[in-house]
Amino acid sequence: MIGKLNHVAIVAPDLAAATALYRDTLGAAVSEPVDLPEHGVTTVFVELPNTKIELLHPLGEGGPIAKFLEKNPAGGIHHVCYETDDIKAAAEKLKADGMRVLGDGEPKIGAHGKPVLFLHPKDFVGTLVELEQV
Ligand code: CO
């Protein structure tokens, strides 16, 4: 069902500092910050040869990323995203296996304009898992 690791999302309390860390200290290619108001985040994409890191920072008041930072003021890993080729089939299989698909259980258009769904961390070894159809 799952294929490549598409990205690891890391919440950063200071997006400019985190971007500089990946660009200058780790020598990675980083994007300009991209505001995604409908998702309540600003993202910087870190391009690695085999995957991406997405640095996330809250945009606007409230929202899940702001809550994450309240609990984890130093930042931290927020989710991992795996690719899948048929997200509807994946959602049906996961639900049939008793896994909790967050929200109403239906795929939504995610931050990259592609269908995504999120799986409950308690069902996946304490890790929020995103599936993205590619
Ligand atoms: Co993601």
PDB file of C-alpha atoms and ligand atoms in Angstrom:
ATOM      1  CA  MET A   1       0.000   0.000   0.000  1.00  0.00           C
ATOM      2  CA  ILE A   2       2.694   2.517   0.932  1.00  0.00           C
ATOM      3  CA  GLY A   3       5.617   3.423  -1.276  1.00  0.00           C
ATOM      4  CA  LYS A   4       8.280   6.070  -0.916  1.00  0.00           C
ATOM      5  CA  LEU A   5       8.751   8.352   2.056  1.00  0.00           C
ATOM      6  CA  ASN A   6       7.485  11.638   0.617  1.00  0.00           C
ATOM      7  CA  HIS A   7       8.465  13.911   3.506  1.00  0.00           C
ATOM      8  CA  VAL A   8       9.068  14.290   7.199  1.00  0.00           C
ATOM      9  CA  ALA A   9       7.387  17.363   8.701  1.00  0.00           C
ATOM     10  CA  ILE A  10       9.164  19.204  11.503  1.00  0.00           C
ATOM     11  CA  VAL A  11       7.554  22.034  13.440  1.00  0.00           C
ATOM     12  CA  ALA A  12       9.959  24.922  13.995  1.00  0.00           C
ATOM     13  CA  PRO A  13       9.445  27.608  16.658  1.00  0.00           C
ATOM     14  CA  ASP A  14      11.647  29.957  14.594  1.00  0.00           C
ATOM     15  CA  LEU A  15      11.267  29.238  10.889  1.00  0.00           C
ATOM     16  CA  ALA A  16      14.111  31.514   9.756  1.00  0.00           C
ATOM     17  CA  ALA A  17      16.520  29.935  12.246  1.00  0.00           C
ATOM     18  CA  ALA A  18      15.461  26.405  11.236  1.00  0.00           C
ATOM     19  CA  THR A  19      15.857  27.305   7.546  1.00  0.00           C
ATOM     20  CA  ALA A  20      19.340  28.691   8.169  1.00  0.00           C
ATOM     21  CA  LEU A  21      20.251  25.550  10.112  1.00  0.00           C
ATOM     22  CA  TYR A  22      19.310  23.264   7.218  1.00  0.00           C
ATOM     23  CA  ARG A  23      20.799  25.569   4.548  1.00  0.00           C
ATOM     24  CA  ASP A  24      23.995  26.792   6.208  1.00  0.00           C
ATOM     25  CA  THR A  25      24.872  24.145   8.791  1.00  0.00           C
ATOM     26  CA  LEU A  26      23.614  21.040   6.986  1.00  0.00           C
ATOM     27  CA  GLY A  27      24.188  22.338   3.452  1.00  0.00           C
ATOM     28  CA  ALA A  28      20.750  21.446   2.089  1.00  0.00           C
ATOM     29  CA  ALA A  29      18.763  23.196  -0.657  1.00  0.00           C
ATOM     30  CA  VAL A  30      15.852  25.068   0.916  1.00  0.00           C
ATOM     31  CA  SER A  31      12.877  26.929  -0.592  1.00  0.00           C
ATOM     32  CA  GLU A  32      11.548  30.353   0.239  1.00  0.00           C
ATOM     33  CA  PRO A  33       8.808  30.249   2.910  1.00  0.00           C
ATOM     34  CA  VAL A  34       5.411  29.375   1.412  1.00  0.00           C
ATOM     35  CA  ASP A  35       2.246  30.521   3.208  1.00  0.00           C
ATOM     36  CA  LEU A  36      -0.605  28.012   3.096  1.00  0.00           C
ATOM     37  CA  PRO A  37      -3.443  29.948   4.760  1.00  0.00           C
ATOM     38  CA  GLU A  38      -6.036  27.215   4.190  1.00  0.00           C
ATOM     39  CA  HIS A  39      -3.823  24.863   6.231  1.00  0.00           C
ATOM     40  CA  GLY A  40      -2.766  27.470   8.805  1.00  0.00           C
ATOM     41  CA  VAL A  41       0.955  26.939   8.175  1.00  0.00           C
ATOM     42  CA  THR A  42       3.997  28.500   6.609  1.00  0.00           C
ATOM     43  CA  THR A  43       6.268  25.860   5.077  1.00  0.00           C
ATOM     44  CA  VAL A  44       9.873  25.749   3.972  1.00  0.00           C
ATOM     45  CA  PHE A  45      10.741  22.772   1.787  1.00  0.00           C
ATOM     46  CA  VAL A  46      14.140  21.192   2.293  1.00  0.00           C
ATOM     47  CA  GLU A  47      15.030  19.128  -0.786  1.00  0.00           C
ATOM     48  CA  LEU A  48      17.146  16.052  -0.130  1.00  0.00           C
ATOM     49  CA  PRO A  49      18.277  13.611  -2.819  1.00  0.00           C
ATOM     50  CA  ASN A  50      15.774  10.933  -1.754  1.00  0.00           C
ATOM     51  CA  THR A  51      13.031  12.802   0.114  1.00  0.00           C
ATOM     52  CA  LYS A  52      12.008  16.151   1.600  1.00  0.00           C
ATOM     53  CA  ILE A  53      11.874  17.742   4.985  1.00  0.00           C
ATOM     54  CA  GLU A  54       9.063  20.233   5.514  1.00  0.00           C
ATOM     55  CA  LEU A  55       9.673  22.846   8.139  1.00  0.00           C
ATOM     56  CA  LEU A  56       6.308  24.017   9.480  1.00  0.00           C
ATOM     57  CA  HIS A  57       5.405  27.113  11.442  1.00  0.00           C
ATOM     58  CA  PRO A  58       1.917  28.274  12.457  1.00  0.00           C
ATOM     59  CA  LEU A  59       0.281  30.888  10.262  1.00  0.00           C
ATOM     60  CA  GLY A  60      -2.404  32.857  12.058  1.00  0.00           C
ATOM     61  CA  GLU A  61      -3.984  32.149  15.421  1.00  0.00           C
ATOM     62  CA  GLY A  62      -4.665  28.711  16.825  1.00  0.00           C
ATOM     63  CA  GLY A  63      -4.607  25.608  14.684  1.00  0.00           C
ATOM     64  CA  PRO A  64      -2.893  22.262  15.197  1.00  0.00           C
ATOM     65  CA  ILE A  65       0.657  23.495  14.596  1.00  0.00           C
ATOM     66  CA  ALA A  66       0.314  26.243  17.214  1.00  0.00           C
ATOM     67  CA  LYS A  67      -0.986  23.630  19.681  1.00  0.00           C
ATOM     68  CA  PHE A  68       1.942  21.360  18.857  1.00  0.00           C
ATOM     69  CA  LEU A  69       4.356  24.198  19.677  1.00  0.00           C
ATOM     70  CA  GLU A  70       2.606  24.867  22.996  1.00  0.00           C
ATOM     71  CA  LYS A  71       3.280  21.247  23.968  1.00  0.00           C
ATOM     72  CA  ASN A  72       6.717  21.108  22.322  1.00  0.00           C
ATOM     73  CA  PRO A  73       8.239  24.594  22.610  1.00  0.00           C
ATOM     74  CA  ALA A  74      11.555  23.463  21.087  1.00  0.00           C
ATOM     75  CA  GLY A  75       9.734  22.058  18.043  1.00  0.00           C
ATOM     76  CA  GLY A  76       9.904  18.462  16.879  1.00  0.00           C
ATOM     77  CA  ILE A  77       8.829  15.871  14.339  1.00  0.00           C
ATOM     78  CA  HIS A  78       5.140  16.352  13.541  1.00  0.00           C
ATOM     79  CA  HIS A  79       4.408  13.626  10.992  1.00  0.00           C
ATOM     80  CA  VAL A  80       5.841  11.347   8.347  1.00  0.00           C
ATOM     81  CA  CYS A  81       4.257  11.133   4.904  1.00  0.00           C
ATOM     82  CA  TYR A  82       4.233   7.985   2.797  1.00  0.00           C
ATOM     83  CA  GLU A  83       3.179   7.850  -0.821  1.00  0.00           C
ATOM     84  CA  THR A  84       0.365   5.638  -2.029  1.00  0.00           C
ATOM     85  CA  ASP A  85      -1.040   5.185  -5.525  1.00  0.00           C
ATOM     86  CA  ASP A  86      -4.719   4.742  -4.572  1.00  0.00           C
ATOM     87  CA  ILE A  87      -5.729   6.692  -1.492  1.00  0.00           C
ATOM     88  CA  LYS A  88      -9.403   5.669  -1.575  1.00  0.00           C
ATOM     89  CA  ALA A  89      -8.439   1.996  -1.601  1.00  0.00           C
ATOM     90  CA  ALA A  90      -5.918   2.701   1.173  1.00  0.00           C
ATOM     91  CA  ALA A  91      -8.574   4.430   3.298  1.00  0.00           C
ATOM     92  CA  GLU A  92     -10.980   1.500   2.883  1.00  0.00           C
ATOM     93  CA  LYS A  93      -8.326  -1.074   3.775  1.00  0.00           C
ATOM     94  CA  LEU A  94      -7.165   0.886   6.806  1.00  0.00           C
ATOM     95  CA  LYS A  95     -10.716   1.337   8.109  1.00  0.00           C
ATOM     96  CA  ALA A  96     -11.461  -2.360   7.498  1.00  0.00           C
ATOM     97  CA  ASP A  97      -8.364  -3.133   9.603  1.00  0.00           C
ATOM     98  CA  GLY A  98      -9.744  -0.959  12.438  1.00  0.00           C
ATOM     99  CA  MET A  99      -7.346   1.947  11.960  1.00  0.00           C
ATOM    100  CA  ARG A 100      -8.554   5.447  12.739  1.00  0.00           C
ATOM    101  CA  VAL A 101      -8.492   7.849   9.792  1.00  0.00           C
ATOM    102  CA  LEU A 102      -8.595  11.385  11.206  1.00  0.00           C
ATOM    103  CA  GLY A 103     -11.356  13.837  10.346  1.00  0.00           C
ATOM    104  CA  ASP A 104     -14.359  12.394   8.549  1.00  0.00           C
ATOM    105  CA  GLY A 105     -12.317   9.502   7.192  1.00  0.00           C
ATOM    106  CA  GLU A 106     -12.298  10.782   3.608  1.00  0.00           C
ATOM    107  CA  PRO A 107      -9.174  11.961   1.757  1.00  0.00           C
ATOM    108  CA  LYS A 108      -8.713  15.748   1.606  1.00  0.00           C
ATOM    109  CA  ILE A 109      -6.621  17.941  -0.645  1.00  0.00           C
ATOM    110  CA  GLY A 110      -3.384  18.472   1.257  1.00  0.00           C
ATOM    111  CA  ALA A 111      -0.655  21.076   1.326  1.00  0.00           C
ATOM    112  CA  HIS A 112       0.715  19.928  -2.068  1.00  0.00           C
ATOM    113  CA  GLY A 113      -2.621  19.965  -3.879  1.00  0.00           C
ATOM    114  CA  LYS A 114      -2.865  16.167  -3.771  1.00  0.00           C
ATOM    115  CA  PRO A 115      -5.290  13.919  -1.855  1.00  0.00           C
ATOM    116  CA  VAL A 116      -4.067  13.076   1.643  1.00  0.00           C
ATOM    117  CA  LEU A 117      -5.327  11.485   4.806  1.00  0.00           C
ATOM    118  CA  PHE A 118      -3.937  11.332   8.330  1.00  0.00           C
ATOM    119  CA  LEU A 119      -3.854   8.262  10.565  1.00  0.00           C
ATOM    120  CA  HIS A 120      -4.184   8.302  14.332  1.00  0.00           C
ATOM    121  CA  PRO A 121      -0.784   8.225  16.104  1.00  0.00           C
ATOM    122  CA  LYS A 122      -2.092   5.716  18.672  1.00  0.00           C
ATOM    123  CA  ASP A 123      -2.592   3.201  15.857  1.00  0.00           C
ATOM    124  CA  PHE A 124       0.894   3.811  14.357  1.00  0.00           C
ATOM    125  CA  VAL A 125       3.558   3.502  17.030  1.00  0.00           C
ATOM    126  CA  GLY A 126       2.984   6.975  18.426  1.00  0.00           C
ATOM    127  CA  THR A 127       3.539   8.684  15.072  1.00  0.00           C
ATOM    128  CA  LEU A 128       1.134  10.817  13.098  1.00  0.00           C
ATOM    129  CA  VAL A 129       1.150   9.290   9.602  1.00  0.00           C
ATOM    130  CA  GLU A 130       0.076  11.111   6.436  1.00  0.00           C
ATOM    131  CA  LEU A 131      -0.659   9.188   3.256  1.00  0.00           C
ATOM    132  CA  GLU A 132      -0.468  11.122   0.006  1.00  0.00           C
ATOM    133  CA  GLN A 133      -1.647   9.937  -3.370  1.00  0.00           C
ATOM    134  CA  VAL A 134       1.014  10.595  -5.994  1.00  0.00           C
TER     135      VAL A 134
HETATM  136 CO    CO B   1       2.770  16.531   5.330  1.00  0.00          CO
END
